[in-house]
Every structure is written in C-alpha cells, then in structure tokens.
Coordinates of N, CA and C and ligand atoms in Angstrom, one line a residue:
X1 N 103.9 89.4 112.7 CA 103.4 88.1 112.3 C 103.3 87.9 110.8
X2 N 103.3 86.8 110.6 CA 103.2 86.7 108.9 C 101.9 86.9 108.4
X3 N 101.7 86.5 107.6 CA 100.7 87.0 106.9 C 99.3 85.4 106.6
X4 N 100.5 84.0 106.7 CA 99.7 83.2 107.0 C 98.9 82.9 108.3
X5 N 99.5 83.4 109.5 CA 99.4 83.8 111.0 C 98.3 84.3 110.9
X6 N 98.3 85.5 110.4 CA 97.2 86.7 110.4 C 96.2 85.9 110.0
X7 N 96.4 85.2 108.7 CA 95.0 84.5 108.2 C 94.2 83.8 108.8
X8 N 95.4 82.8 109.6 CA 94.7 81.9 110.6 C 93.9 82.6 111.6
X9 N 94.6 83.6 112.3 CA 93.9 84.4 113.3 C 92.6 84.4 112.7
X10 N 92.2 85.0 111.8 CA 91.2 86.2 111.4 C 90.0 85.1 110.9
X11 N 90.8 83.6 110.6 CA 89.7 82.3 110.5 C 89.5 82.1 112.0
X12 N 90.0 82.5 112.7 CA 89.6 81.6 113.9 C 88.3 82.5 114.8
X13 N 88.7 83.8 114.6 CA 87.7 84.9 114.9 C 86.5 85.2 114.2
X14 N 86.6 84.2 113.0 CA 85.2 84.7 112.1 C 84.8 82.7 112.4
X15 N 85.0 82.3 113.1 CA 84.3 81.1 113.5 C 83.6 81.0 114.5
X16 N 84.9 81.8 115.6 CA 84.1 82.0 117.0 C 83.0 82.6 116.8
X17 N 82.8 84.0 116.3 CA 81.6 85.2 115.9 C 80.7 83.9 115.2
X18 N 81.3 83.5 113.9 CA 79.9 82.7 113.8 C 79.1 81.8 115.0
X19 N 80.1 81.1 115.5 CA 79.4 79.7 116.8 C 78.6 81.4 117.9
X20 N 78.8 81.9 117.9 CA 78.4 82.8 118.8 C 77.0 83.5 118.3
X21 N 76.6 83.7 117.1 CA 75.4 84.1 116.1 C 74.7 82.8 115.6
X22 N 75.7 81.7 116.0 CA 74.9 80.2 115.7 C 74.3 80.2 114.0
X23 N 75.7 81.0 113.2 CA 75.8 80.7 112.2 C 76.8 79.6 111.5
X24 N 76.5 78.7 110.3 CA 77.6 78.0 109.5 C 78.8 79.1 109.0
X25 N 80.1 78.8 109.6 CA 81.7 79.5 109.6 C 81.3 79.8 107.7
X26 N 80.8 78.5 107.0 CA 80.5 78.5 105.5 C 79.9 79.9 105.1
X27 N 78.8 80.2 105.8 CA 78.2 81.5 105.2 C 78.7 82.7 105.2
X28 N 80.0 82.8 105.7 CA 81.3 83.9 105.7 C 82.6 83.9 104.8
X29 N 82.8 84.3 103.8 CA 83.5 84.4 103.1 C 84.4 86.0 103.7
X30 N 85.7 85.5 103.6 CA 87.0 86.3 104.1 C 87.2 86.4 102.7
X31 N 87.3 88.2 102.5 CA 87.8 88.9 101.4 C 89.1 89.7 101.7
X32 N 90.0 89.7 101.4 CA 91.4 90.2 101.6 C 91.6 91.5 100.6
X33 N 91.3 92.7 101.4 CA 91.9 94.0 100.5 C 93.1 94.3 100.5
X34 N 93.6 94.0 99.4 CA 95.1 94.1 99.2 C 95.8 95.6 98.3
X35 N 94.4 96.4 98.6 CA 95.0 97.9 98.2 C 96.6 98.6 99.0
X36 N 97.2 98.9 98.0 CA 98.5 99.6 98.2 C 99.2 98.3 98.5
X37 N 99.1 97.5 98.8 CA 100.2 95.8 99.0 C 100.3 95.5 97.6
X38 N 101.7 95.3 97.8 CA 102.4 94.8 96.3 C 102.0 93.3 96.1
X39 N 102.0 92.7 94.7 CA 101.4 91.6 94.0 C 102.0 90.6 95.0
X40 N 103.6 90.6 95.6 CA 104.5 89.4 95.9 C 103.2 89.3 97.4
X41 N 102.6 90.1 98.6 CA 101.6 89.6 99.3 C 100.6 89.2 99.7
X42 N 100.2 89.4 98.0 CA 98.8 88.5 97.3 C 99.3 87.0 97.0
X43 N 100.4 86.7 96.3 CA 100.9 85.6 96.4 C 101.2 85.1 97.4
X44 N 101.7 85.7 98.2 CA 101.8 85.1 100.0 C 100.6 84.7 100.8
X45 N 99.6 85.4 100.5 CA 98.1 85.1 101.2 C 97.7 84.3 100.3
X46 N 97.3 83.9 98.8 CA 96.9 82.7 97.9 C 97.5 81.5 98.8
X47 N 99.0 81.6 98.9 CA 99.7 79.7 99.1 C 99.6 79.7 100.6
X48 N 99.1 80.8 101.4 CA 98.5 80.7 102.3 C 97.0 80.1 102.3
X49 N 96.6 79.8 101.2 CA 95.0 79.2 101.2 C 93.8 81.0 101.0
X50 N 94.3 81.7 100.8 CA 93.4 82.9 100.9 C 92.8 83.3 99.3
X51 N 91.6 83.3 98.8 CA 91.0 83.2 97.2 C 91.0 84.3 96.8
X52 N 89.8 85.1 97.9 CA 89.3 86.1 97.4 C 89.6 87.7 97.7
X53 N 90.5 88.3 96.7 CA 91.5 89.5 97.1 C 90.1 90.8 96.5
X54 N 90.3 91.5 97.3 CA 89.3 93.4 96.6 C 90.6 94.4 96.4
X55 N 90.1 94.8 95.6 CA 90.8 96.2 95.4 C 90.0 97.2 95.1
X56 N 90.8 98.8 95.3 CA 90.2 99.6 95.4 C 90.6 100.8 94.1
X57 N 91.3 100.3 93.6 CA 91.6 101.4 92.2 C 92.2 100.8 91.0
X58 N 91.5 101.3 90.3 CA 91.6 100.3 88.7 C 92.8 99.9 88.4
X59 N 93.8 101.3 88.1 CA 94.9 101.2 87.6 C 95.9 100.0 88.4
X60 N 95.5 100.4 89.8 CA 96.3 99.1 90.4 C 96.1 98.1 90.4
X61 N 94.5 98.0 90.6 CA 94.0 96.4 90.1 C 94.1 96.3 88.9
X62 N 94.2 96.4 87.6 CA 95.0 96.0 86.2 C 96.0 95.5 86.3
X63 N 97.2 96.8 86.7 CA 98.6 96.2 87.4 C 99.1 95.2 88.0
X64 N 98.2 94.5 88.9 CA 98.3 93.1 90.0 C 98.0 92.3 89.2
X65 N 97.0 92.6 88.8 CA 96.0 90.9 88.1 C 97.1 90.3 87.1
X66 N 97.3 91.1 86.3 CA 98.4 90.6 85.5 C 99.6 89.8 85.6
X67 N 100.2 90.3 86.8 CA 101.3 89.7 87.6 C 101.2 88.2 88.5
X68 N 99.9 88.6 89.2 CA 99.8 87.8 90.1 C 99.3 86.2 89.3
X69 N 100.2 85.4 89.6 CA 99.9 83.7 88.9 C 98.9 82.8 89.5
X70 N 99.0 83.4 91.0 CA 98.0 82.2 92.2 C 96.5 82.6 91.0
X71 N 96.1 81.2 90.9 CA 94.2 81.4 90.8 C 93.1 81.8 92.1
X72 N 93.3 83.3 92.1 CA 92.5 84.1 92.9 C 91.0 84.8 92.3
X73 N 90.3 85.3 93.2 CA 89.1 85.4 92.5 C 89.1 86.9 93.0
X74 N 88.9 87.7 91.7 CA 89.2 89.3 92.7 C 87.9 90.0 92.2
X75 N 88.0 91.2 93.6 CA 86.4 92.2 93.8 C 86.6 92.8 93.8
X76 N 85.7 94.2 93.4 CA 86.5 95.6 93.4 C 85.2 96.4 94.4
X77 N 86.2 96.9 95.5 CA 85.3 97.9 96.2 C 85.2 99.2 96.5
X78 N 86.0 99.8 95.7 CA 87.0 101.0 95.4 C 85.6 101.6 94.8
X79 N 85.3 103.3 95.3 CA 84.9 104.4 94.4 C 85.5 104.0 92.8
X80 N 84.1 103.9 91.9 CA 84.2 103.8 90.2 C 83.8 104.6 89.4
X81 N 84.9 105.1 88.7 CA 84.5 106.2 87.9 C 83.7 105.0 86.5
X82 N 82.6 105.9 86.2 CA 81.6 105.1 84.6 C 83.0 104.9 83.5
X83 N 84.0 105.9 83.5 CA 84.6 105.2 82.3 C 85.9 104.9 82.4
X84 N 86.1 104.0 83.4 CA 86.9 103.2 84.1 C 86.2 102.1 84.1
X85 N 84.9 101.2 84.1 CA 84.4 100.4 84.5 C 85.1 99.4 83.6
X86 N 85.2 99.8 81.9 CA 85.3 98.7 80.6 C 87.0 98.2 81.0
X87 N 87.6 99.0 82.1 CA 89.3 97.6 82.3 C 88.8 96.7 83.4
X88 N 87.6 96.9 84.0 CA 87.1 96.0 84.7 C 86.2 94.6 84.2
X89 N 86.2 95.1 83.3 CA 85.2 93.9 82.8 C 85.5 92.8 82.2
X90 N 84.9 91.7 83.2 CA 85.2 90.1 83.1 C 86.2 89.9 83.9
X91 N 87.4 90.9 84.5 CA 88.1 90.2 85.4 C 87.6 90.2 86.7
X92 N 86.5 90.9 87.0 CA 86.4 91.2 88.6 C 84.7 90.3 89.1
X93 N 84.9 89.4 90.0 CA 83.6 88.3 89.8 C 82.3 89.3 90.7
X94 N 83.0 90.1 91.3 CA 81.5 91.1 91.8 C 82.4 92.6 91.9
X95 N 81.5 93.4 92.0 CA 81.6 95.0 92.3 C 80.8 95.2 93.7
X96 N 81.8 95.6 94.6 CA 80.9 96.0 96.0 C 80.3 97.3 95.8
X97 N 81.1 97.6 95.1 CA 81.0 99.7 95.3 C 79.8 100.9 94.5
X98 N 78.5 99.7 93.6 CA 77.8 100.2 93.1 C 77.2 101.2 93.8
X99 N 77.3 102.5 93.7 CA 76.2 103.5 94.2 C 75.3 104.6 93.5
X100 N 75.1 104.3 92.5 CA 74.5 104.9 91.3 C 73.8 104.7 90.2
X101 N 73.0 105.2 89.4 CA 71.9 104.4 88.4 C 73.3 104.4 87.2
X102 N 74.0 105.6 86.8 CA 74.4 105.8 85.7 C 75.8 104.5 86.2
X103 N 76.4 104.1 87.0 CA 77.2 103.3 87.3 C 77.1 102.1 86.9
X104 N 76.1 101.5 87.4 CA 74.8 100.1 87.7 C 74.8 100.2 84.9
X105 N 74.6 101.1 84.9 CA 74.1 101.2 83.4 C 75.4 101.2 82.9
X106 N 76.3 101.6 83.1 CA 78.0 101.4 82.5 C 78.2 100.0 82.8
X107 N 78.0 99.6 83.9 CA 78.7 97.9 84.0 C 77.7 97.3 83.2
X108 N 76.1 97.0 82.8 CA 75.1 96.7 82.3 C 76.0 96.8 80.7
X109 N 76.2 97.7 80.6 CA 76.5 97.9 79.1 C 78.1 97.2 78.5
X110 N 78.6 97.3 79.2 CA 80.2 96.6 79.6 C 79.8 94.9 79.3
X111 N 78.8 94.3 80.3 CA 79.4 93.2 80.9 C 78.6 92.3 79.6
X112 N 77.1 93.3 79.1 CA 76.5 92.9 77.7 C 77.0 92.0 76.5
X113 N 78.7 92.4 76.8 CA 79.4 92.1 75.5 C 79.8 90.8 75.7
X114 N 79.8 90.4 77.1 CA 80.1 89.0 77.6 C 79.5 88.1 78.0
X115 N 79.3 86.9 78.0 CA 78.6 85.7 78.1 C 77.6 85.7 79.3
X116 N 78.1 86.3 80.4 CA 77.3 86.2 82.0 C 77.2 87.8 82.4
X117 N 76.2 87.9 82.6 CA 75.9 89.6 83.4 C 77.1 89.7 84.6
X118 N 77.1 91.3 85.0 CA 77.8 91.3 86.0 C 77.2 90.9 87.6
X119 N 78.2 90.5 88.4 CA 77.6 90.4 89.6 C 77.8 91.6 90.5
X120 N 76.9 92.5 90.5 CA 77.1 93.7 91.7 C 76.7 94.0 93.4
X121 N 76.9 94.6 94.0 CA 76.0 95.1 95.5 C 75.6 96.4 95.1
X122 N 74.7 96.7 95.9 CA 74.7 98.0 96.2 C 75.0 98.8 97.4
X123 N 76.0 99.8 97.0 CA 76.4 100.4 98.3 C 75.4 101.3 98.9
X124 N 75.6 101.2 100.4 CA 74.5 102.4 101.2 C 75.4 102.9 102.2
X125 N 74.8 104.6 101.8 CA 75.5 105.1 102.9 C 74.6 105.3 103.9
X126 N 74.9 104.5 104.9 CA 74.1 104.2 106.2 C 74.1 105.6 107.1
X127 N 75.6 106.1 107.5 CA 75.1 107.1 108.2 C 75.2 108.3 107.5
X128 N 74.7 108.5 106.3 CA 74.1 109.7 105.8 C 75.6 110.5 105.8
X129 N 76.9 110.0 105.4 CA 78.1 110.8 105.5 C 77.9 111.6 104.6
X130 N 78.1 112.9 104.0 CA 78.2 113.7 102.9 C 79.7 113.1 102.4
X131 N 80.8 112.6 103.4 CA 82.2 112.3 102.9 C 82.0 110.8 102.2
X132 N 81.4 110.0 102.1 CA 80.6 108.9 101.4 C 80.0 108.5 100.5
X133 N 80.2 107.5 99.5 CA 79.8 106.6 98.5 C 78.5 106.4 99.2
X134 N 77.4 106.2 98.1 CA 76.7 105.2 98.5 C 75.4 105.7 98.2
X135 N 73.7 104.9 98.0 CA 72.9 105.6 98.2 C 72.5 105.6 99.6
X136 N 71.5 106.5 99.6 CA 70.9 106.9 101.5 C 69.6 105.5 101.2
X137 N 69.4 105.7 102.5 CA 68.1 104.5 102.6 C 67.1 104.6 102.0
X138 N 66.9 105.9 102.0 CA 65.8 106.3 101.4 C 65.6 106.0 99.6
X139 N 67.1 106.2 99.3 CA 67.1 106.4 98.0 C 66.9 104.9 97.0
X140 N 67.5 103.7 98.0 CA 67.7 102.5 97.8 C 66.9 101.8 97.1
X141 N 65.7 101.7 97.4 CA 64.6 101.2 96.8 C 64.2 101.4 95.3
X142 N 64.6 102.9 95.2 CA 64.4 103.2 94.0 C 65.7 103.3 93.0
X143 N 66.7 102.9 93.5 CA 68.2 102.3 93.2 C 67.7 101.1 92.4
X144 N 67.3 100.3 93.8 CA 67.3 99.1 93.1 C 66.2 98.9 91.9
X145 N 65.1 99.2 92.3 CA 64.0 98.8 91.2 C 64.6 99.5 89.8
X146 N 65.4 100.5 89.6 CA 65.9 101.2 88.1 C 66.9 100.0 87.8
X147 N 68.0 99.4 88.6 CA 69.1 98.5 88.4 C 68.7 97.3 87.9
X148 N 67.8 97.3 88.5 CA 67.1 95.2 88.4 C 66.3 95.5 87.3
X149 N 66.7 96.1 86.7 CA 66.2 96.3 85.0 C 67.1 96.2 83.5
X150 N 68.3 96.4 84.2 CA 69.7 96.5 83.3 C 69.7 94.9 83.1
X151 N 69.7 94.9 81.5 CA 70.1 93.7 80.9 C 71.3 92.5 81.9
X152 N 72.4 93.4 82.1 CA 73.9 93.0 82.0 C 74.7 93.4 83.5
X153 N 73.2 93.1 84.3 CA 74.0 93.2 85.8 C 73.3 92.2 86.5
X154 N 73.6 92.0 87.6 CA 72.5 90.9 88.8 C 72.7 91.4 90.2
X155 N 71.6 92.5 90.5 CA 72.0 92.3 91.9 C 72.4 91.3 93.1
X156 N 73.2 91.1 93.9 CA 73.4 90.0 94.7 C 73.4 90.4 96.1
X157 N 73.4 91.4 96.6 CA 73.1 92.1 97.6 C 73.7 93.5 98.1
X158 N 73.9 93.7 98.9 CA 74.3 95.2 99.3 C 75.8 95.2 99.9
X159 N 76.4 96.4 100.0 CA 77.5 96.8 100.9 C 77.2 98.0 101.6
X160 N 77.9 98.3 102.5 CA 77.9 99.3 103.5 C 79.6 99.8 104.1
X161 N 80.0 100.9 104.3 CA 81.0 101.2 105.5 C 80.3 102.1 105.9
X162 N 80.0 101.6 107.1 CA 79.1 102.2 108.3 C 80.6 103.4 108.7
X163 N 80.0 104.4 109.7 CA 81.1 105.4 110.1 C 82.0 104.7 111.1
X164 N 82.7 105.4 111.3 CA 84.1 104.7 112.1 C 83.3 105.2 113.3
X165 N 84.0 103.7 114.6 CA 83.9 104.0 115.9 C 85.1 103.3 116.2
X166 N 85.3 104.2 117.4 CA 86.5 103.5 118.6 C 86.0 101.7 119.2
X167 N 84.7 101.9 119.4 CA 84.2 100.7 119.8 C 83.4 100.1 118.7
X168 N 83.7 98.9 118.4 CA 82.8 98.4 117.4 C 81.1 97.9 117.4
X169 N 81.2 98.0 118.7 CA 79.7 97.7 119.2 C 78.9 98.9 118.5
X170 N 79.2 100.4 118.7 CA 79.0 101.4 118.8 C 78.5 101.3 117.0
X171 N 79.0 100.2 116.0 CA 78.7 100.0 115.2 C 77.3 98.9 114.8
X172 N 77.0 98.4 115.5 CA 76.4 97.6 115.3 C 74.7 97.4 114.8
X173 N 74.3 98.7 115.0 CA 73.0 99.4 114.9 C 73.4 99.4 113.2
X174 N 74.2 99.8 112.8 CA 74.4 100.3 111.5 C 74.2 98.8 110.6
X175 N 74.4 98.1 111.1 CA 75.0 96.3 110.1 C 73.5 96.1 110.5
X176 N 73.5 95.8 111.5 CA 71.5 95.6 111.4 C 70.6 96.3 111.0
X177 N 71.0 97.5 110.6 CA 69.8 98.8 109.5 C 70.2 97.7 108.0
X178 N 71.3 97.3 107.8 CA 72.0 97.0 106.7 C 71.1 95.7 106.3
X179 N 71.4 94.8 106.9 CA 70.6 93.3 106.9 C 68.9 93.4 107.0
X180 N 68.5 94.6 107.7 CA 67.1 95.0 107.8 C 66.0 95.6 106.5
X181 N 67.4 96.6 105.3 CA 67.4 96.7 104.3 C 67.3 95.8 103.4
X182 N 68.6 95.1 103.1 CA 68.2 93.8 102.5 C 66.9 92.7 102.7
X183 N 66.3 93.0 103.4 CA 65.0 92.3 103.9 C 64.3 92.4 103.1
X184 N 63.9 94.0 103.6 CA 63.2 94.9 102.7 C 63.2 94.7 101.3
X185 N 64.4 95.0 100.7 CA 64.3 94.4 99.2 C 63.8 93.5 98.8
X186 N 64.4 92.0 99.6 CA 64.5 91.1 99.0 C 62.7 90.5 98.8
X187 N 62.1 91.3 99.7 CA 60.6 90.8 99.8 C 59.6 91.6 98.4
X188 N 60.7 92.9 97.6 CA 59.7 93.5 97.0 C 59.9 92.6 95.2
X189 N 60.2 91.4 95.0 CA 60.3 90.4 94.3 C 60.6 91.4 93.1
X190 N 61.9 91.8 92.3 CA 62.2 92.5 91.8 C 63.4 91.6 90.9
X191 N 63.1 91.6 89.9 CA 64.0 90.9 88.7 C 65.4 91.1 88.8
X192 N 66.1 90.1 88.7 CA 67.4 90.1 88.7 C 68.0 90.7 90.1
X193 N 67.4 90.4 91.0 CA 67.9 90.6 92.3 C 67.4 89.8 93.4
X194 N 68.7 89.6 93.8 CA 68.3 88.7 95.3 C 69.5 89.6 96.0
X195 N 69.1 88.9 97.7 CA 70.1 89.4 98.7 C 70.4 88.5 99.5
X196 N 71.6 87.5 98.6 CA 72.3 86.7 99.0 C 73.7 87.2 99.9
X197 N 74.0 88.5 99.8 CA 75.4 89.0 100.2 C 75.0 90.4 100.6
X198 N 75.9 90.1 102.1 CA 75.7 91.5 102.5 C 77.4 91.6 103.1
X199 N 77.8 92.7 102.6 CA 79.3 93.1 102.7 C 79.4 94.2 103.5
X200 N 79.9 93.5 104.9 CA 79.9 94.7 105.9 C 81.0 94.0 106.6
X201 N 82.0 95.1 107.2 CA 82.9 94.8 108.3 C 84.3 94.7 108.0
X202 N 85.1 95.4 108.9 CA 86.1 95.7 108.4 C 87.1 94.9 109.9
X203 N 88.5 95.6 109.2 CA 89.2 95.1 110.2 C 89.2 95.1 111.8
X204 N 88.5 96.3 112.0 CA 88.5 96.3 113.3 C 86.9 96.0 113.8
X205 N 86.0 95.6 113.5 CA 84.7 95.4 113.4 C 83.9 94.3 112.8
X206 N 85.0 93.3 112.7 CA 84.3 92.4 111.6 C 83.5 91.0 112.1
X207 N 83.7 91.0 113.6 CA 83.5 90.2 114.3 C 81.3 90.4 114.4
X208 N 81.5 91.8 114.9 CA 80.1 92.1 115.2 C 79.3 92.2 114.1
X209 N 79.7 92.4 112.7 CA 79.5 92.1 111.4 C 79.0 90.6 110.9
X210 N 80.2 89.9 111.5 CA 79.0 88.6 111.5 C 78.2 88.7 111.9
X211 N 78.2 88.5 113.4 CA 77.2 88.5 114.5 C 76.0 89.2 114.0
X212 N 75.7 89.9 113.1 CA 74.6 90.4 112.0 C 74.4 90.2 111.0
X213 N 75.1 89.2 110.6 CA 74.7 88.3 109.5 C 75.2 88.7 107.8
X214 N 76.5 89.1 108.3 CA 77.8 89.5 107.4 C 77.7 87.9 106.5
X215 N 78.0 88.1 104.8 CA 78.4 87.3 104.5 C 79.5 87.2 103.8
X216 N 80.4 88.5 103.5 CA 81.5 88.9 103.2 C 81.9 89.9 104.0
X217 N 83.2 89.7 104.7 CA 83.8 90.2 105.4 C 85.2 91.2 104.7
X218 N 85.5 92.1 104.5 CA 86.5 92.7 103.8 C 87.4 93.1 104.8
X219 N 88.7 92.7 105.0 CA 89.9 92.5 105.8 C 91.3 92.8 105.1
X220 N 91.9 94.2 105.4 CA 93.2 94.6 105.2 C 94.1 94.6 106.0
X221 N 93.8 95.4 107.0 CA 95.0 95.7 108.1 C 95.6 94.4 108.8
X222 N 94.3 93.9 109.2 CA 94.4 92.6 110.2 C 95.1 91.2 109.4
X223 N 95.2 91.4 107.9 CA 96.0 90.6 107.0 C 97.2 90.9 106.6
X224 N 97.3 92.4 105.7 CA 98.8 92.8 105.3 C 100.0 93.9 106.3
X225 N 98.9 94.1 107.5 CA 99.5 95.4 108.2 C 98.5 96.6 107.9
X226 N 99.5 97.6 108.4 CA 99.5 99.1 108.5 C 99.5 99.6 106.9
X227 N 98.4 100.4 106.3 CA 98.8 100.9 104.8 C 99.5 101.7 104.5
X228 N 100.6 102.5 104.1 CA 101.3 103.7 104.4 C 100.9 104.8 103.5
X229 N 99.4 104.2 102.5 CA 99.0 105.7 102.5 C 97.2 105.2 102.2
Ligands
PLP1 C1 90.4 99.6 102.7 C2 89.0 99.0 102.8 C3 88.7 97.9 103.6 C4 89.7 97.3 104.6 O1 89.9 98.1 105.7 P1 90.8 97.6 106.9 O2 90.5 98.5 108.0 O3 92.3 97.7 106.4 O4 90.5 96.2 107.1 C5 87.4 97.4 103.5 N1 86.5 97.9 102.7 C6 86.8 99.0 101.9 C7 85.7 99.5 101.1 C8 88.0 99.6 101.9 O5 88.3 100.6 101.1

C-alpha cells in the first residue's frame, strides 16, 4: 500500500479509538517516525497531508531536515546524548526523549540563546526495563520539580514505551499508570509545567493508547513499512 493509504488507514483507526473513548479525533495528533526512511518518504507523507515527522538520531535528523522542502514540523524521540543536543536546537518543536536532570539542563542552556524555551516530555520508564530510557515513577517527581526550574525549557507532558506485548491490551495498564502520572504532576502546580501531552503508542498499539487518553501517537511501521535495521 502506499504510503497515502497507510495514512488514511491509520486516520481512520485513531477516529474510531477516539468515538470509542468518546474523545475529539482533534485531541490526537499523528506523529510519523521516519527513522531509517529516506527524505523522498517524508515528502511523500507531507503531500500526503501528514505535518508532524520524529526522528530518532541526530545525524540523520540534520541530514533530512535540510533536504526535505515540505513545511513539516519535526520531534525528536531518539536516546540524546547532552552534546548532541546544540544541532538540535530551534529546529525540533518538542523533544519526547527527555530522561534526565543533566539532559533537561543541556537543552535549558541551548534553547537560552533563542527567543522561546524548549518544548520537552518527560520520558518514563514504566516497566522498570534496565534495557530503557527513562525515569522510574518513583524518580519522576523529583525529575520534574529539578526541570520546572530550567530557565530554557517548558515541560508539556510525558512520554512512555511501555514493554512490548504480543497483545496490545496486555499493554494497557502501562498507558493508564502513564495518564495517572501526569495527574499526579499536573496537580503538584509546578512552574513551567503542564500536562498537556502524553506520548504513548506505537504501531501496533496505538489504538488502546488513545482509548487512555494518548495525545500523540508515534507511528512508523504502519506508515513507511518494515525498518531494515
Ligand atoms: C521507532 C519508534 C516508534 C515507532 O515504532 P513503530 O513500531 O514502527 O510504529 C515510536 N516511538 C519511538 C520512541 C521509536 O523509537
């Protein structure tokens, strides 16, 4: 299927999920990870109507942005090394992938130099993976209250990749720890943070990700294919 196909699919399934959670289709934003996809299928999904592309590693996100002409609006959700963050700065409108104080303080310091703070999440590693990004739940709280202090960032809410399941239901405890978190925060009235966005759900799971109150959905496979690495 093409790639406009796929798009339509993947709107029509993040509609139904919404009418089914008896949420507005509006409060879901479709993010297109176009890691390892060459620039020409970012342009293909743009004139296909698709904005907002993620990527997951600097060098290649440099590499694209450059090329790519459609007016897209791009995220990065890729593991960030602190001095890597300054080729990111000002081209990328949020960072999903914050999981660290010293991280959160590199983009603060970066984004300083520019007119508008950065827009970040904070990632959580929900099921406690050692192979995983992220802070633990535990840790979050005190993530956020050190972060929501940085001049040159704005919390906007969280991200998660919950562990893989065969069944996606089998995920679904994890996206409502997620949304239950952001509660949490959002009630302990902490500067420079709100939890407008919660970035959960992937290609094979993104459906029940709404259905818990996903507001960014991040979708690769089910848009460009198979990744071949
Ligand atoms: C690759 C990636 C995705 C997309 O995964 P698919 O299964 O291809 O939809 C989403 N989020 C993150 C953080 C990723 O690295």
């Amino acid at each position: 299927m093409s790639i406009a196909a796929n798009l339509q699919l993947i709107h029509q399934r993040i509609d139904a999920a919404c009418r089914r959670a008896g949420r507005d289709p509006k409060s879901v934003r479709l993010l297109a990870v176009s890691k390892t996809k060459p620039a020409a299928m970012i342009e293909e999904a743009a004139r296909a109507g698709q904005f907002l592309f993620g990527e997951n590693y600097v060098q290649e996100f440099c590499a694209k942005a450059e090329v790519v002409q459609a007016p897209v609006e791009w995220h990065f959700i890729g593991a960030l090394q602190s001095n890597k963050v300054k080729y990111l700065r000002g081209k990328v409108a949020l960072i999903h992938s914050v999981d660290r104080l010293s991280l959160a303080q590199e983009i603060s310091r970066q984004w300083q130099r520019l007119e508008k703070p950065a827009n970040i999440l904070l990632e959580v590693n929900l099921g406690a993976e050692a192979s995983k990004a992220g802070s633990d739940a535990a840790g979050l709280a005190e993530l956020a209250g050190q972060v929501s202090l940085l001049p040159g960032v704005r919390v906007r809410g969280l991200m998660a990749i919950p562990p893989w399941e065969a069944d996606p239901e089998q995920v679904r405890p994890y996206f409502r720890r997620l949304r239950q978190l952001a509660a949490e925060l959002a009630g302990q009235g902490l500067p420079n943070l709100e939890m407008a966005e919660l970035s959960m759900g992937m290609s094979h799971d993104f459906e029940v990700a709404i259905e818990e109150g996903a507001t960014l959905v991040r979708v690769g496979t089910a848009i460009f294919g198979e990744r071949q690495r």
